[in-house]
XYZ file of C-alpha atoms in Angstrom:
321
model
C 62.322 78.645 63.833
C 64.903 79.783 61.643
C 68.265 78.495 61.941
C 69.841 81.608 63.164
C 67.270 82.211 65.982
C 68.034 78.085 67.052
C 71.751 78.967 66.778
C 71.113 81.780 69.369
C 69.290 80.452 71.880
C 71.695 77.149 71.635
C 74.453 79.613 73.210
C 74.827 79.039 77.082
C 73.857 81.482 79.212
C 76.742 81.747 80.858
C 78.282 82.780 77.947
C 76.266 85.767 77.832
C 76.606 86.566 81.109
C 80.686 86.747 79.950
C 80.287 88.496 77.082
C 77.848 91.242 79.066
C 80.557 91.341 81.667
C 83.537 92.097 78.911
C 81.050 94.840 77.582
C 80.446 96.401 81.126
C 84.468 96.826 81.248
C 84.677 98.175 78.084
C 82.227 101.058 79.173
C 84.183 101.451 82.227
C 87.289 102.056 79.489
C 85.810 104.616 78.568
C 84.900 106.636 81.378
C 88.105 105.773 83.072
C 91.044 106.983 79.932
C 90.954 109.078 76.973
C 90.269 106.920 73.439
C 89.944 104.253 75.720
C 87.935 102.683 73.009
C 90.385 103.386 70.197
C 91.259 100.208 67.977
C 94.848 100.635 68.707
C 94.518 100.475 72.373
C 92.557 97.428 72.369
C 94.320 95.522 70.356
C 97.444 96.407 72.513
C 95.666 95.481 75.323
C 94.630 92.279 74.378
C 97.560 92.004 72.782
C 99.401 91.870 76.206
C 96.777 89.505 77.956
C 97.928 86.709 75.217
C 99.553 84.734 77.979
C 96.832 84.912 80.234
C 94.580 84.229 77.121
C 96.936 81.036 76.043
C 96.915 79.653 79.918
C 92.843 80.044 80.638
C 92.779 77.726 77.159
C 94.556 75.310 78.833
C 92.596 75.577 82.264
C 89.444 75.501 80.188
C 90.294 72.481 78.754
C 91.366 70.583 82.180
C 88.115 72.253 83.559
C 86.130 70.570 81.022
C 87.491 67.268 81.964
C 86.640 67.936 85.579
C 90.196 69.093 86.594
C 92.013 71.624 87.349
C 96.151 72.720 87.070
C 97.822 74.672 89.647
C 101.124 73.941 87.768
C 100.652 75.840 84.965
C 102.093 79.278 86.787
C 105.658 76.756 87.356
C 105.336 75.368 83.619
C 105.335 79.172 82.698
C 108.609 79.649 84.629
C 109.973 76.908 83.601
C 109.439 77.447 79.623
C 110.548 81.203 80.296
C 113.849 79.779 82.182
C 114.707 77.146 79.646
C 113.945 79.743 76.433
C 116.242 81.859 78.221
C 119.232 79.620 79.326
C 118.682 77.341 75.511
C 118.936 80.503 73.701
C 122.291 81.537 75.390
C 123.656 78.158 74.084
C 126.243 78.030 71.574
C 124.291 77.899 68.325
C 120.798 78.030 69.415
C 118.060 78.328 67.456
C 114.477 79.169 68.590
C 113.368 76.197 65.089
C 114.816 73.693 67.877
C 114.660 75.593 71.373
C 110.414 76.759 71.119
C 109.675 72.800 70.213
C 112.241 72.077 73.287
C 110.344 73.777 75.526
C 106.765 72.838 74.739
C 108.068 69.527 75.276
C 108.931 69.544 78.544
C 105.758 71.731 79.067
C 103.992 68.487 77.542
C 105.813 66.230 79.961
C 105.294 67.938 82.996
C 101.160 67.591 81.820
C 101.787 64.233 80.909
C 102.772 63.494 84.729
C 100.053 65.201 85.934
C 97.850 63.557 83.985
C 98.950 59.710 84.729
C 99.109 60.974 88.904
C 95.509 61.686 88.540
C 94.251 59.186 85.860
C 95.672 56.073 88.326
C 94.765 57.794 91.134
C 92.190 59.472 93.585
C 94.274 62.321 94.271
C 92.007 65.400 93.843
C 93.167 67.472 91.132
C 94.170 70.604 93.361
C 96.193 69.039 95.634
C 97.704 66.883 93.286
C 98.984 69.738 90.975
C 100.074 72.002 93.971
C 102.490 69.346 94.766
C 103.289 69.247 90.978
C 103.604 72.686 91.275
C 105.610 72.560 94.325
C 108.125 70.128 92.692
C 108.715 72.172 89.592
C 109.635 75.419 91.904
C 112.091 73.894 93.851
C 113.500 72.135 90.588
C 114.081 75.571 88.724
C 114.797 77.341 92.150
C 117.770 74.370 92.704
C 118.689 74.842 88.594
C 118.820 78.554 89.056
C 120.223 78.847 92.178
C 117.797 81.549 92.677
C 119.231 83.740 89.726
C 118.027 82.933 86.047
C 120.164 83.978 83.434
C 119.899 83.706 79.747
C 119.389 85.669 76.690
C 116.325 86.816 74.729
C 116.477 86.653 71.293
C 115.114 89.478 68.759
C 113.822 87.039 66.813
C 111.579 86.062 69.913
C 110.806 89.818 71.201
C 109.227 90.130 67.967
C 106.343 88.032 69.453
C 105.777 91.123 71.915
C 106.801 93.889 70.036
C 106.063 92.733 66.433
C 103.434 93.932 64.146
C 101.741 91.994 61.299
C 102.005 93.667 57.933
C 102.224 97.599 59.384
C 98.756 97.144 61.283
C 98.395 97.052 65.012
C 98.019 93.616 65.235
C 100.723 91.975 67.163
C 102.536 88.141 66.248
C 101.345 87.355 70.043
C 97.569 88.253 69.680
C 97.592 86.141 66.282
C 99.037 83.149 68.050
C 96.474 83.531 70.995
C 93.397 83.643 67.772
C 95.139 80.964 66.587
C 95.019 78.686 69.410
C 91.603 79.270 70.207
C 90.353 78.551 66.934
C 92.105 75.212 66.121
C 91.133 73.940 69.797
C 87.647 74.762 69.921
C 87.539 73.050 66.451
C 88.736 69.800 68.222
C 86.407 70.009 71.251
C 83.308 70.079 68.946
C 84.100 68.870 65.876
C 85.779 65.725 67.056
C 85.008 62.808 68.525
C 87.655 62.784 71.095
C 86.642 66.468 71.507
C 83.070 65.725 72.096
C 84.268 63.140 74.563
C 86.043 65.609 76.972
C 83.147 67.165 77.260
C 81.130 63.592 78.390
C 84.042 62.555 80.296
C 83.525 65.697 82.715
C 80.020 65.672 82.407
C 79.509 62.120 83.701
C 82.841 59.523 84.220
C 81.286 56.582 84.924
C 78.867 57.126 82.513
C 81.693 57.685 80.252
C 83.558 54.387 81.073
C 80.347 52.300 80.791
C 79.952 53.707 77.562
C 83.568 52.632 76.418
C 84.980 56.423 76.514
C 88.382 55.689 77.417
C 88.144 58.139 80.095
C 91.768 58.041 82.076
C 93.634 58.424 78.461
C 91.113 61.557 77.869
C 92.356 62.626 81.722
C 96.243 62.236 80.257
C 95.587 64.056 77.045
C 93.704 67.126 78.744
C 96.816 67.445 81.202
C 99.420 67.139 78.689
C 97.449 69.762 76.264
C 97.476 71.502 79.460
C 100.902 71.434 80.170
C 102.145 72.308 76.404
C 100.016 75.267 75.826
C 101.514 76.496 79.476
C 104.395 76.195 78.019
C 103.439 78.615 75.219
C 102.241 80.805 77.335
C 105.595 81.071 79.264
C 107.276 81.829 76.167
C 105.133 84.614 74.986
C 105.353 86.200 78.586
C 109.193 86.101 78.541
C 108.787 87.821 75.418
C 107.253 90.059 76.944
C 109.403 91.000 79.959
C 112.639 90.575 78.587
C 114.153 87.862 81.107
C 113.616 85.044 83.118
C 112.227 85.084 86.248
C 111.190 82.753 88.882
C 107.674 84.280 89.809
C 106.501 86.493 87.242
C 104.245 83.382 85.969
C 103.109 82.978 89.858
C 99.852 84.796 89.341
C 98.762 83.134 86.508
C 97.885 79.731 87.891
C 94.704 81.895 89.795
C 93.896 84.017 86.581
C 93.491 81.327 84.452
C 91.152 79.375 87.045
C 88.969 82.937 87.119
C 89.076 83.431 83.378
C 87.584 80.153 82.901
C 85.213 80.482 85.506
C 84.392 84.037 84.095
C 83.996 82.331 80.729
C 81.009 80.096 81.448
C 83.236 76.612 82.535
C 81.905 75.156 85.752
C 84.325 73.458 88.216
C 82.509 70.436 88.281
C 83.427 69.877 84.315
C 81.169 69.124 81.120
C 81.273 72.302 79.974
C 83.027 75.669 78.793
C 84.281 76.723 76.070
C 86.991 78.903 73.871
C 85.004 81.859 73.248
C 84.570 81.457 76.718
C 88.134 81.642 77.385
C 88.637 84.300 75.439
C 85.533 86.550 77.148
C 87.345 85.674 80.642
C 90.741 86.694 79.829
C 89.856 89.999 78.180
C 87.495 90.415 81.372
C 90.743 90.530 83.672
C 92.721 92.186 80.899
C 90.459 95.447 80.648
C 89.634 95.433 84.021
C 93.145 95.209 84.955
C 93.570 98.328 82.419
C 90.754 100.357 84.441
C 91.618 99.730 87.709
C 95.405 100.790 86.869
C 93.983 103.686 85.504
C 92.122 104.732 88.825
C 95.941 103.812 90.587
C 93.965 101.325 92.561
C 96.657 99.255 94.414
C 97.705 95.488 93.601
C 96.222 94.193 96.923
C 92.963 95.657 96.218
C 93.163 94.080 92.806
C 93.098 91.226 94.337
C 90.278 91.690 96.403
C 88.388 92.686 93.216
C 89.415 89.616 91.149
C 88.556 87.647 94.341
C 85.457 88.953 94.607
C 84.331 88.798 90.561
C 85.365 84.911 90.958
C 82.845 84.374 93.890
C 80.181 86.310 92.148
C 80.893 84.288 88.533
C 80.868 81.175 90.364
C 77.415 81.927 92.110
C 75.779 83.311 88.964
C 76.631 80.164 86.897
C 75.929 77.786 89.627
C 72.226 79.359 89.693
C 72.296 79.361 86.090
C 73.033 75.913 85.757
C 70.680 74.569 88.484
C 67.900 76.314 86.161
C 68.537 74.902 83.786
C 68.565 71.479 85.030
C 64.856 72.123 86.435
């Protein structure tokens, strides 16, 4: 067997069933628009699901770990709020505001991650109270009306592109992210051990894994790359807002799921994360382009999330026979 052929049949299969899925709405691109597969257009339109893309990383990696973050739609808020007021300040600079804001991002993770390391507070409940707290922290700090400015220097994230080629500063950052974290979940030891740590935690612990600090760390990676996220998405829109993030704590839960990483942790992966976010992010395109309505959006994401969720669950008990 050649290495190439090993390499290939080493990929999971839910990764394939991904990748087949991101074809399938490709093809539906096409039927649906004109140039629908033109390089421009794609790029734009991954381009725009960057802070989807950033957000299902950090799912992925919580997934992995056997977790799971309703918070990160409030973290987005809140890093969108905080850009917003913090660049209105007297003498702001995004070289001190971006860092800021990641921190608290980070924070936020880090007490997510020490409520459920200490804990037996399931991981959805305990981050929809998490995620209950934030809201009524900005709501209280807003008093229901964000203000703040948006620097050019930021928009340039959204509207930028990278040496006169349609290549945007936001889809490079997405790349970027992916790259360097899938690097660290297999080419690290305390990457590899996420990965045992969901598989099996008490295997884990018997082994020596120190499994609650790799329960910390996945939150707080969690909560800084939501944090990210919420600053490329105010980028994007222009202003602060108190729900435009709201959606995103679902979408990130169905692009990992559509990207191969199973609920009940030990595995996924980045180029699953990125198969699952441009899955919503074309589909979204097609079904806008039919005028189907929001609510039946819905319905359809609903419904691709049950059918990912059976398909891998059937792969997986396969491949266990």
């Amino acid at each position: 067997m050649t290495p190439m052929i090993g390499a290939v049949r080493r990929v999971p299969a839910q990764l394939w069933v991904a990748y087949g899925l991101m074809a399938a709405c490709l093809l539906l691109l096409v039927f649906s628009t004109e140039n629908g597969l033109s390089l421009d257009r794609l790029l734009r339109i991954l381009a725009n699901a960057a802070p989807l893309g950033v957000v299902a990383i950090a799912q992925t990696i919580v997934i992995i770990n056997r977790g799971l973050d309703l918070s990160v739609g409030p973290i987005m808020n809140t890093a969108g709020i905080l850009t917003a007021v913090l660049s209105a300040a007297s003498g702001a600079s995004l070289a001190v505001t971006i860092p800021l804001v990641i921190t608290v991002g980070a924070a936020i993770g880090l007490v997510n991650g020490l409520l459920l390391a200490f804990t037996k507070i399931p991981p959805l409940l305990g981050t929809l109270a998490t995620a209950t707290i934030i809201q009524g922290v900005y709501s209280l700090f807003t008093r229901g009306q964000p203000r703040g400015d948006i620097p050019d220097e930021l928009r340039v994230l959204a509207d930028g592109r990278l040496f006169s080629t349609p290549v945007s500063a936001s889809l490079v950052i997405w790349v970027a992210l992916l790259i360097v974290t899938a690097i660290v979940l297999n080419r690290t030891v305390a990457g590899r051990r996420f990965y045992a740590v969901g598989a099996n935690p008490r295997a884990s612990w018997l082994s020596g894994v120190p499994v609650r600090s790799h329960t910390v760390a996945a939150y707080v990676a969690s909560g800084a790359l939501a944090s990210v996220a919420g600053i490329l998405l105010i980028a994007y829109s222009g202003s602060p807002s108190l729900t435009a993030a709201d959606s995103y704590a679902l979408n990130s839960v169905v692009a990992a799921v559509i990207g191969g990483a199973a609920l009940l942790g030990g595995s996924g992966s980045m180029a699953g994360a990125f198969a699952g976010a441009a899955v919503l992010a074309f589909l979204t395109t097609v079904l806008d382009s039919f005028s189907i309505p929001s609510p039946v959006q819905l319905i359809i994401s609903g419904t691709v999330l049950i059918g990912m969720l059976f398909i891998n669950s059937r792969i997986e008990s396969l491949r266990r026979r």
